[in-house]
XYZ file of C-alpha atoms in Angstrom:
672
model
C 49.087 -7.180 118.913
C 47.545 -9.418 116.245
C 49.374 -11.579 113.697
C 50.331 -9.598 110.600
C 50.544 -6.233 112.339
C 53.726 -4.160 112.222
C 55.541 -4.752 115.518
C 57.388 -1.447 115.290
C 54.186 0.618 114.976
C 52.701 2.017 118.177
C 49.123 1.497 116.937
C 49.747 -2.269 116.964
C 50.102 -2.123 120.749
C 46.924 -0.285 121.798
C 48.698 3.062 121.854
C 47.294 6.103 120.094
C 48.871 9.471 119.392
C 46.749 12.491 120.271
C 47.303 16.235 120.054
C 46.257 19.437 121.790
C 46.473 22.645 119.795
C 46.481 26.332 120.679
C 45.854 28.538 117.626
C 46.398 32.254 117.311
C 42.991 33.915 117.107
C 41.573 37.269 116.138
C 38.552 38.419 118.101
C 35.372 38.161 116.043
C 37.262 37.128 112.867
C 36.057 33.548 112.146
C 37.592 33.427 108.665
C 41.092 34.058 110.030
C 40.512 31.701 112.928
C 39.262 28.927 110.631
C 42.498 29.043 108.649
C 44.534 28.742 111.853
C 42.412 25.851 113.072
C 42.569 24.001 109.756
C 46.348 24.396 109.656
C 46.749 22.884 113.124
C 44.452 19.970 112.271
C 46.573 19.266 109.195
C 49.762 19.457 111.240
C 48.340 17.002 113.750
C 47.418 14.612 110.932
C 50.963 14.877 109.581
C 52.211 13.809 112.994
C 49.958 10.731 112.575
C 47.775 11.676 115.532
C 44.218 10.322 115.549
C 42.650 13.166 117.536
C 43.325 16.861 117.998
C 41.666 19.133 120.544
C 41.311 22.894 120.065
C 40.171 25.554 122.555
C 36.717 26.730 123.535
C 35.016 29.023 120.986
C 38.210 29.097 118.930
C 36.342 29.834 115.673
C 35.030 33.121 117.068
C 37.461 33.744 119.966
C 36.174 33.292 123.486
C 36.300 36.977 124.436
C 33.632 38.317 122.040
C 31.197 39.034 124.890
C 27.913 40.578 123.612
C 29.108 40.257 120.029
C 27.939 36.652 120.354
C 24.402 38.017 119.912
C 25.278 39.547 116.556
C 23.946 37.629 113.565
C 26.948 38.574 111.441
C 29.339 36.857 113.819
C 27.199 33.729 114.118
C 26.824 33.467 110.338
C 30.580 33.879 109.922
C 31.154 31.096 112.434
C 28.968 28.715 110.439
C 30.952 29.584 107.316
C 34.180 29.032 109.238
C 32.975 25.591 110.273
C 32.242 24.722 106.637
C 35.768 25.835 105.730
C 37.356 23.636 108.406
C 35.208 20.651 107.420
C 36.217 20.949 103.790
C 39.885 21.512 104.632
C 39.986 18.350 106.756
C 37.936 16.144 104.430
C 40.904 14.003 103.389
C 42.469 13.766 106.841
C 41.996 10.656 108.961
C 41.794 12.459 112.284
C 39.111 13.401 114.800
C 39.114 17.144 115.484
C 37.264 18.904 118.297
C 36.622 22.591 117.593
C 34.860 25.182 119.765
C 32.212 27.520 118.340
C 28.910 29.260 119.225
C 25.844 27.555 117.789
C 22.142 28.491 117.751
C 19.665 25.632 118.343
C 15.927 26.388 118.672
C 16.611 30.100 119.208
C 18.994 29.392 122.080
C 22.719 30.071 121.842
C 25.036 27.329 123.049
C 28.763 27.255 123.690
C 29.631 24.096 121.733
C 32.373 21.676 120.812
C 31.972 20.287 117.313
C 33.474 16.816 116.823
C 34.393 16.131 113.204
C 36.231 13.596 111.077
C 36.912 13.486 107.313
C 34.709 16.467 106.553
C 31.707 15.243 108.533
C 30.307 16.356 111.869
C 30.097 13.354 114.183
C 28.385 15.177 117.025
C 28.019 18.461 118.877
C 28.509 18.830 122.630
C 27.062 21.905 124.419
C 28.654 23.314 127.564
C 26.753 22.316 130.687
C 28.067 24.600 133.421
C 28.263 28.322 132.610
C 30.372 30.445 134.972
C 28.740 33.685 136.047
C 31.072 34.809 138.800
C 34.067 37.156 139.100
C 35.259 37.902 135.556
C 32.885 35.437 133.889
C 29.483 36.396 132.394
C 28.635 33.404 130.212
C 24.981 33.075 131.334
C 24.495 36.536 129.811
C 25.174 35.137 126.330
C 24.706 31.342 126.442
C 22.215 28.713 127.544
C 23.315 25.595 129.411
C 23.283 22.308 127.546
C 20.712 21.175 130.100
C 18.198 23.487 128.379
C 18.384 21.540 125.111
C 15.269 19.665 124.003
C 16.590 18.159 120.782
C 19.076 15.307 120.765
C 19.732 15.714 117.033
C 20.344 18.961 115.136
C 21.377 20.331 111.769
C 25.045 21.287 111.658
C 27.655 21.653 108.926
C 25.101 20.911 106.237
C 24.100 17.616 107.891
C 20.843 16.612 109.501
C 20.284 14.604 112.665
C 23.736 15.307 114.050
C 23.855 13.930 117.631
C 23.620 16.785 120.131
C 24.191 16.671 123.885
C 26.695 16.103 126.677
C 25.910 12.366 126.669
C 27.886 11.453 123.556
C 30.656 8.861 123.486
C 32.664 8.785 120.273
C 33.978 5.237 119.831
C 36.567 4.474 117.161
C 35.412 1.429 115.217
C 38.916 0.201 114.481
C 40.044 0.629 118.094
C 37.125 0.248 120.541
C 39.369 1.093 123.497
C 39.555 4.625 122.059
C 36.282 6.153 123.228
C 36.187 9.957 123.457
C 34.044 12.245 125.570
C 34.037 16.025 125.361
C 33.306 18.614 128.026
C 33.940 22.340 128.000
C 36.016 24.415 130.435
C 33.871 25.036 133.550
C 32.440 21.516 133.252
C 35.690 20.307 134.821
C 35.677 22.843 137.681
C 32.466 21.627 139.317
C 32.145 18.887 141.983
C 30.717 16.330 139.538
C 32.089 16.915 136.043
C 30.182 15.330 133.134
C 33.363 13.423 132.292
C 33.094 11.437 135.545
C 29.919 9.729 134.383
C 31.283 9.457 130.861
C 34.315 7.555 132.154
C 32.065 5.175 134.079
C 30.079 4.710 130.855
C 33.220 3.673 128.976
C 35.042 6.818 127.838
C 38.810 6.369 128.061
C 39.887 9.689 126.530
C 38.346 12.814 128.048
C 38.698 16.086 126.146
C 38.194 19.608 127.429
C 37.840 22.610 125.113
C 38.717 25.476 127.405
C 39.409 29.186 127.359
C 40.405 29.905 130.989
C 42.071 33.274 131.300
C 45.300 33.371 133.282
C 45.812 34.747 136.757
C 48.691 34.189 139.160
C 49.040 30.496 140.142
C 45.989 29.449 138.105
C 48.081 27.144 135.934
C 49.005 25.064 138.985
C 45.345 24.707 139.857
C 44.514 23.634 136.294
C 47.198 20.975 136.459
C 45.773 19.754 139.751
C 42.272 19.552 138.292
C 43.313 17.716 135.145
C 45.684 15.358 136.952
C 43.141 14.414 139.603
C 40.300 13.957 137.120
C 42.403 11.699 134.908
C 43.462 9.710 137.984
C 39.976 9.342 139.460
C 38.484 8.399 136.106
C 41.380 6.074 135.174
C 41.439 7.908 131.869
C 43.479 10.142 129.633
C 42.563 13.817 129.826
C 43.304 16.371 127.099
C 42.979 20.064 127.876
C 43.410 22.985 125.482
C 43.090 26.593 126.624
C 42.826 29.879 124.735
C 46.054 31.659 123.921
C 47.472 34.627 122.090
C 45.034 36.830 120.227
C 42.147 36.770 122.710
C 41.037 40.187 123.899
C 43.133 41.693 126.690
C 40.583 44.402 127.473
C 40.319 43.113 131.028
C 41.960 39.669 130.954
C 45.058 37.813 129.769
C 45.516 34.342 128.279
C 48.379 31.870 128.529
C 47.518 29.158 125.974
C 47.789 26.363 128.497
C 47.365 22.893 126.962
C 48.024 19.533 128.629
C 47.787 15.787 128.121
C 47.511 13.586 131.214
C 47.132 9.842 131.610
C 45.945 8.307 134.875
C 47.249 11.243 136.889
C 50.593 11.543 135.087
C 51.595 14.417 132.825
C 52.570 13.309 129.318
C 52.909 16.642 127.526
C 52.297 20.348 128.072
C 52.388 23.518 125.981
C 54.671 26.490 126.516
C 52.550 29.075 128.220
C 52.462 32.660 126.913
C 53.638 31.683 123.452
C 53.012 34.201 120.686
C 52.939 31.438 118.081
C 50.408 28.654 117.462
C 51.291 25.430 119.260
C 50.713 21.741 118.666
C 51.585 19.313 121.448
C 51.430 15.536 120.901
C 51.668 12.495 123.137
C 50.838 8.801 123.070
C 48.081 7.392 125.256
C 48.295 3.791 126.419
C 44.721 2.559 126.070
C 45.592 -0.903 127.312
C 46.994 0.533 130.527
C 43.725 2.379 131.170
C 41.662 -0.713 130.401
C 43.841 -2.851 132.680
C 43.563 -0.357 135.523
C 39.786 -0.261 135.260
C 39.612 -4.038 135.203
C 41.853 -4.366 138.279
C 40.347 -1.530 140.324
C 37.038 -3.186 141.124
C 35.742 -0.092 142.935
C 35.540 1.537 139.487
C 32.957 -1.092 138.521
C 31.138 -0.540 141.808
C 30.885 3.170 141.048
C 29.453 2.351 137.618
C 26.940 0.020 139.217
C 25.699 2.756 141.533
C 25.185 5.071 138.533
C 23.974 2.494 136.014
C 20.586 4.143 135.423
C 22.214 7.478 134.568
C 24.921 5.791 132.506
C 22.341 4.150 130.249
C 21.506 7.550 128.783
C 24.890 7.824 127.076
C 24.837 7.414 123.312
C 27.708 5.889 121.362
C 28.638 7.578 118.117
C 30.363 5.306 115.604
C 33.624 6.881 114.538
C 34.972 5.334 111.301
C 38.588 6.383 111.747
C 41.408 4.617 109.912
C 44.429 4.273 112.178
C 47.928 4.770 110.720
C 49.039 1.197 111.373
C 51.384 0.833 108.408
C 55.095 1.432 108.618
C 57.444 2.087 111.477
C 56.083 4.522 114.069
C 57.625 4.628 117.524
C 56.222 6.680 120.407
C 57.569 10.122 121.151
C 56.641 9.364 124.736
C 59.614 8.610 126.959
C 59.511 5.307 128.797
C 61.607 5.027 131.943
C 64.389 2.518 131.505
C 64.243 1.783 135.204
C 60.527 1.993 135.994
C 61.106 1.457 139.710
C 63.643 4.314 139.834
C 62.677 7.917 138.963
C 65.092 9.475 136.481
C 64.832 12.984 137.943
C 67.316 13.430 140.790
C 65.040 15.081 143.341
C 62.223 12.594 142.846
C 64.729 9.746 142.995
C 66.010 10.984 146.353
C 62.446 11.316 147.625
C 61.667 7.791 146.442
C 64.749 6.356 148.127
C 63.936 8.119 151.397
C 60.373 6.840 151.344
C 61.297 3.244 150.492
C 63.955 3.208 153.189
C 61.485 4.447 155.804
C 58.917 1.829 154.737
C 61.508 -0.919 155.174
C 62.618 0.422 158.540
C 59.068 0.842 159.836
C 58.183 -2.708 158.828
C 61.094 -4.152 160.778
C 60.486 -1.867 163.782
C 56.869 -2.986 164.040
C 57.820 -6.669 163.806
C 60.449 -6.312 166.540
C 58.065 -4.388 168.787
C 55.313 -6.956 168.349
C 57.528 -9.947 169.070
C 59.370 -8.261 171.915
C 62.637 -9.378 170.328
C 65.534 -6.939 170.680
C 68.127 -8.657 168.481
C 68.292 -9.488 164.793
C 70.443 -12.074 163.077
C 71.569 -11.332 159.542
C 73.941 -12.901 157.059
C 76.274 -10.347 155.457
C 77.946 -11.345 152.200
C 79.493 -8.056 151.155
C 76.996 -7.803 148.280
C 74.066 -5.502 147.574
C 71.064 -7.218 149.166
C 72.577 -8.101 152.519
C 74.079 -4.611 152.659
C 70.681 -2.976 152.293
C 69.137 -5.310 154.867
C 71.939 -4.474 157.293
C 71.430 -0.734 156.762
C 67.706 -1.116 157.423
C 68.456 -3.101 160.572
C 70.812 -0.385 161.809
C 68.207 2.325 161.323
C 65.569 0.159 163.027
C 67.779 -0.206 166.077
C 68.224 3.568 166.177
C 64.443 4.086 166.053
C 63.857 1.532 168.821
C 66.585 2.989 170.974
C 68.561 -0.265 171.004
C 72.342 -0.280 170.548
C 73.444 -1.431 167.108
C 75.423 -4.232 168.711
C 72.016 -5.932 168.978
C 72.514 -6.655 165.281
C 74.140 -10.081 165.236
C 75.869 -9.971 161.874
C 77.530 -13.061 160.410
C 79.610 -13.365 157.304
C 79.835 -17.015 156.278
C 82.487 -17.704 153.648
C 82.038 -20.762 151.488
C 83.872 -22.489 148.663
C 83.668 -19.475 146.312
C 83.798 -16.445 148.612
C 86.182 -13.842 147.238
C 88.658 -11.878 149.304
C 86.972 -8.707 148.112
C 83.482 -9.486 149.369
C 84.761 -11.023 152.625
C 86.766 -7.892 153.352
C 83.802 -5.666 152.462
C 81.521 -7.668 154.754
C 83.861 -7.350 157.741
C 84.461 -3.640 157.241
C 80.760 -2.935 156.778
C 79.712 -4.851 159.893
C 82.288 -2.975 161.985
C 81.424 0.430 160.496
C 77.717 -0.041 161.134
C 78.391 -0.992 164.747
C 76.965 -4.497 164.583
C 78.271 -7.423 166.594
C 80.373 -9.000 163.855
C 81.154 -12.697 163.457
C 82.673 -14.992 160.850
C 81.550 -18.601 160.504
C 83.267 -20.771 157.915
C 80.501 -22.969 156.487
C 82.840 -25.154 154.440
C 83.290 -27.885 157.082
C 79.552 -28.300 157.690
C 78.785 -28.047 153.979
C 81.443 -30.646 153.176
C 80.011 -32.955 155.820
C 76.544 -32.637 154.299
C 77.907 -33.239 150.804
C 79.628 -36.351 152.080
C 76.477 -37.502 153.880
C 74.464 -37.379 150.664
C 77.250 -38.843 148.527
C 77.923 -35.789 146.381
C 80.975 -36.159 144.060
C 82.568 -32.957 145.413
C 83.103 -34.684 148.762
C 85.319 -37.192 146.875
C 87.436 -34.450 145.317
C 85.568 -34.114 142.027
C 84.969 -30.593 140.704
C 81.221 -30.951 140.347
C 79.534 -27.582 140.896
C 75.899 -28.408 140.282
C 72.733 -26.989 141.836
C 73.052 -29.351 144.797
C 76.559 -28.052 145.464
C 75.247 -24.471 145.382
C 72.152 -25.095 147.464
C 74.041 -26.955 150.188
C 76.005 -23.753 150.834
C 72.928 -21.512 150.747
C 71.118 -23.930 153.045
C 73.983 -24.100 155.526
C 74.039 -20.332 155.847
C 70.318 -20.119 156.505
C 70.398 -23.083 158.884
C 73.129 -21.416 160.899
C 71.192 -18.154 161.064
C 68.007 -19.751 162.355
C 69.805 -21.742 165.030
C 71.782 -18.636 166.017
C 68.481 -16.780 166.277
C 67.200 -19.522 168.601
C 70.343 -19.332 170.712
C 70.309 -15.542 171.106
C 66.533 -14.937 170.910
C 66.886 -12.976 167.715
C 64.833 -12.467 164.582
C 66.363 -13.531 161.238
C 66.246 -10.660 158.743
C 65.902 -11.823 155.140
C 68.010 -10.224 152.430
C 66.564 -11.434 149.085
C 65.021 -8.818 146.781
C 62.006 -8.589 144.456
C 63.995 -9.243 141.272
C 65.387 -12.494 142.645
C 61.928 -13.592 143.793
C 60.525 -12.913 140.332
C 63.275 -14.927 138.665
C 63.288 -17.730 141.231
C 66.886 -16.887 142.115
C 66.744 -18.193 145.675
C 67.142 -21.532 147.436
C 63.737 -22.803 148.517
C 62.910 -23.556 152.148
C 66.130 -23.986 154.075
C 67.928 -21.364 152.042
C 67.900 -17.653 151.349
C 64.210 -18.062 150.439
C 63.332 -18.144 154.160
C 63.634 -15.724 157.093
C 61.557 -14.343 159.949
C 61.031 -11.010 158.154
C 62.186 -10.090 154.642
C 62.826 -6.352 154.440
C 63.897 -6.364 150.762
C 61.241 -8.669 149.321
C 59.377 -5.953 147.404
C 62.411 -3.865 146.463
C 63.873 -4.671 143.007
C 67.594 -4.955 142.397
C 67.797 -1.737 140.370
C 66.206 0.233 143.211
C 68.404 -1.372 145.881
C 71.447 -0.093 144.009
C 70.074 3.447 144.138
C 69.017 3.097 147.781
C 72.556 2.182 148.776
C 73.994 4.994 146.670
C 71.552 7.464 148.265
C 72.470 6.319 151.792
C 76.150 6.683 150.911
C 75.752 10.106 149.311
C 73.710 11.504 152.204
C 76.043 9.980 154.842
C 72.946 8.775 156.633
C 74.919 6.248 158.681
C 78.216 8.126 158.721
C 81.150 8.667 156.374
C 82.967 5.386 157.192
C 79.873 3.432 156.157
C 79.465 5.526 153.005
C 82.990 4.748 151.781
C 82.398 1.010 152.040
C 78.997 1.274 150.358
C 80.557 2.811 147.259
C 82.972 -0.135 147.010
C 80.086 -2.599 147.326
C 78.246 -0.837 144.507
C 81.282 -1.450 142.268
C 81.278 -5.194 142.982
C 79.814 -7.621 140.452
C 76.483 -9.167 141.474
C 77.185 -12.791 142.408
C 75.887 -15.565 144.705
C 79.521 -16.704 145.106
C 78.670 -20.388 145.154
C 80.870 -21.701 142.313
C 84.676 -21.479 142.775
C 86.793 -19.581 140.268
C 90.148 -17.841 140.110
C 91.204 -17.237 143.706
C 93.183 -14.167 142.705
C 90.442 -12.476 140.683
C 89.481 -8.910 141.556
C 85.776 -9.729 141.238
C 83.612 -12.749 142.161
C 83.938 -15.609 139.669
C 80.216 -16.285 139.282
C 78.008 -13.621 137.664
C 74.297 -13.735 138.449
C 73.308 -11.792 135.329
C 75.001 -14.370 133.115
C 72.333 -16.813 134.294
C 69.176 -14.750 134.796
C 69.841 -11.884 132.389
C 70.602 -8.217 133.065
C 68.624 -6.979 136.048
C 68.014 -3.605 134.414
C 66.076 -5.314 131.624
C 64.462 -8.034 133.747
C 63.175 -5.409 136.186
C 61.632 -3.623 133.200
C 59.973 -6.881 132.124
C 58.791 -7.563 135.666
C 57.223 -4.133 136.108
C 55.269 -4.095 132.858
C 54.192 -7.735 133.127
C 52.998 -7.688 136.732
C 51.998 -4.051 137.253
C 49.976 -3.671 134.043
C 49.442 -7.224 132.809
C 50.801 -6.396 129.353
C 51.216 -9.285 126.895
C 54.762 -10.171 125.821
C 54.695 -8.276 122.473
C 53.709 -5.076 124.293
C 56.405 -5.571 126.926
C 59.007 -6.212 124.219
C 57.874 -3.159 122.243
C 58.152 -0.876 125.276
C 61.527 -2.392 126.144
C 62.672 -1.710 122.597
C 61.504 1.909 122.867
C 63.408 2.370 126.123
C 66.521 0.245 125.549
C 67.101 -0.011 121.792
C 70.439 1.811 121.979
C 71.752 -0.969 124.227
C 69.770 -4.106 123.380
C 68.737 -5.261 119.912
C 65.231 -6.669 119.540
C 66.523 -10.242 119.365
C 68.219 -9.850 122.770
C 65.147 -8.189 124.237
C 63.059 -11.119 123.028
C 65.518 -13.694 124.369
C 65.693 -12.102 127.817
C 61.915 -11.735 127.950
C 61.549 -15.434 127.142
C 63.988 -16.222 129.934
C 62.049 -13.983 132.301
C 58.701 -15.596 131.481
C 59.994 -19.128 131.838
C 61.693 -18.457 135.151
C 58.784 -16.364 136.457
C 56.214 -19.108 135.911
C 58.473 -21.937 137.013
C 59.265 -20.275 140.351
C 55.765 -19.328 141.492
C 55.840 -22.158 144.058
C 58.594 -20.254 145.862
C 56.569 -17.049 145.985
C 53.544 -18.953 147.290
C 55.445 -19.540 150.544
C 57.471 -16.420 151.280
C 57.933 -14.669 154.635
C 56.177 -11.430 155.593
C 57.578 -8.257 154.053
C 56.411 -4.648 153.626
C 55.106 -3.633 150.212
C 56.913 -0.527 148.998
C 55.447 0.286 145.570
C 52.429 -0.163 143.305
C 54.395 -2.563 141.122
C 56.456 -4.025 143.906
C 54.978 -7.028 145.660
C 54.741 -10.696 144.785
C 53.349 -11.766 148.146
C 50.525 -14.325 147.896
C 48.870 -12.555 150.849
C 49.126 -9.086 149.375
C 49.399 -8.013 145.783
C 49.908 -11.117 143.664
C 47.976 -14.364 143.856
C 48.750 -17.050 141.304
C 48.717 -20.848 141.079
C 52.070 -22.524 141.548
C 51.513 -24.826 138.566
C 50.242 -22.435 135.867
C 51.568 -23.010 132.345
C 53.591 -20.404 130.477
C 52.681 -21.586 126.966
C 50.138 -18.833 126.187
C 52.729 -16.180 126.990
C 55.415 -17.887 124.920
C 53.081 -18.205 121.932
C 52.351 -14.490 122.189
C 56.088 -13.837 122.380
C 56.461 -15.527 118.983
C 54.841 -12.414 117.447
C 57.965 -10.443 118.339
C 60.385 -10.387 115.386
C 63.833 -11.921 115.642
C 65.468 -8.990 113.874
C 64.704 -5.362 113.189
C-alpha cells in the first residue's frame, strides 16, 4: 500500500478481482453467442473485476466439427468478435474469448485477449487432442505451425500472435497473464509452466472439455496441481449449456485456484449463464516465488527458452477508488480449519507429529521418564497429553510421567484442582511442590521488596516464580534421569511471553513450540470429544478449556472463580495475534496488508483502531523478543506457518529494529 491509497480498497493491497464466465451458446450461431459473451464481460466489469475468462471457441461453440471449414461460419465469427470489441470499448477489463481464426490459410483454435475495444494479442492452441471423442487435428492446426508472430485481427494490424505472450498490467506489474487452451493443460509440460517461470502470475485456460463420470474431479486435480507447482493463480472456464449433445454432454465447469487452493467454482450443469468471481492475492504469489528458491533454479535451467516470451503492455485502469472489500473469505483462525472434518484431520495430524517428536527424542536418549510441570492451564495440559500418548507408543507405563504441579503466590484453587485431577486421570506419577518458600528465599536474597512484606508484583517477582518452577524440574530430571518436556506454545514465543533461560523458555524438548494457542485449544477439545485418553480425562479437559488463560504469577482475589491475572490483557487477544503472526511470518505481508486482512476477517468484532493497536503491540513484542527465539530448545515443526526455530524455519537477528514496520503501520487509518 502506498500513501494516498484507499485502505479499504482491495486493489491497494496487491489483490485483484478476476472472473470466469460460462455463457449459453448456440451451435454455429456467432451473433447470438457474441451477445451472451458481451453481456458476461459487462457483468464482470460491474463486479469491478479486472479480467474475465470465457470458454474455448465460445463465439462459434466448440462442437461445430466440420462446420469450422465453412466460410460462412468463420466470417460470422469475425463479425461476432467486432461486436464484442465494440460492446466492451468503454469497459476497463481484460477479456479472453475463444474463437476460430484463419492465419496464412491455416485454421487455429484461438483465445483472443482484448481490453477497451482493442485486441491485445491472440494465443493459438498448441496441443490438439485427436483421441477418443476428440478430432481437433481434423479441423485445426497447432500453434506450433505458425510462422507469423504478428497478425491482423479485429481490424488491427501487427497483433501479437503466439503461445509466448505475457500480458502485463502497467498499473500492477504483479498481474501478468498467460493464456493456454484446454488440452494444453493435460500434457506433461503445459505451456503455462514455462510462462510461470517467465513471470506469469495468473494463468488462464479457455476450455471446452465435455463431461464424463468423475472427469470434474480430474479437472480439479489438474488445475490445483498446476497452480501449486507454478506458484500461480489458475483460471479455468469450460463449455456449458447449449453445446451440441449429438454424442457428448457439457457441464460448464469453471474454477479459480490460487497456489493449489480453490477460491471459487461454478455450479455444474447449470442451464443459465454463470459468472464466478474471486480475489487473487498477487503479493502472496510473489512472496512464495521469492521464498521458494527452487522456483528460481527451475527458471535458470530454462532461461534460454524463457527469453522467447514477449511481454504485451496492458494499459488497464484498476478500480482503486472507493471502498471495495474482497468477497473472498479469510479464515479468522488461519491455523485452524473452519470445516469440521478438516479440523479433526488437522488436530489428529498435529497430535501425531508432537507425539512422534517426543518418542524419537526419548528413544535416542534412552531416557524412559519425562518430567513436566502441570499448571491446570492449556499449554501444560497439551504437553501432558502428548507425553501420555508417547508413553503408550513406547510401551512404557504412564507412571513414567513425573508430573509436578507447583503452586505459587497466585495459584488459584481452580487450576490447582484441575492439575491434580488431570495428573491422576492421565495415570502420571503426580506430585505437588510448593515453590513459595524457595521463591521467597530468592526474593530475600536479592533484596526484593516483596520479601519485606511490600505488595510489589513486578517482572522480577513474576520471573522468580517461573524460574523456580523450571529450576525444580531440571533438578528433578537429574535426580530421576528424566527428560524435561517444555510446555510453551508458538503464540507465546512470538510475543515473548516466556521467562528467558531459567524459566519456561527452557526445556529438554518443547512439544508445543510450533503450535499456536488457538490450535492448542482445538487440539484439547478434539482429544476430549474423541475420548482419546478416556472419559475421565475428557471431562477435566472441558473444564480446563473454560478457564481463563493466565500465568498466575500476580496475586488477586483468593475467592475468585477464575485466575486473577489475564494474559490477553497484556499481550492482546490470541485469536487476533495468531492471525497477525500467521500473515506476517508465513507470507511476509507488510503491516497495512495484515491489518486489511484482519479487518476483512474480524470487522464484526474488532474495529480498525483496535486491529491497528493490537498489530502495533504484536510487532513491538515480536521484534523485541527475537533474542529468546534465537536460543530455544528443539521442537517438531507442525505447519507451514508454524515454526520460529532459528535452526528451522525462521532466522532473524536478535537486534533488528522494528521502525520500518511501525512506519508502514502508520498508513492504517485510526477510524473507519
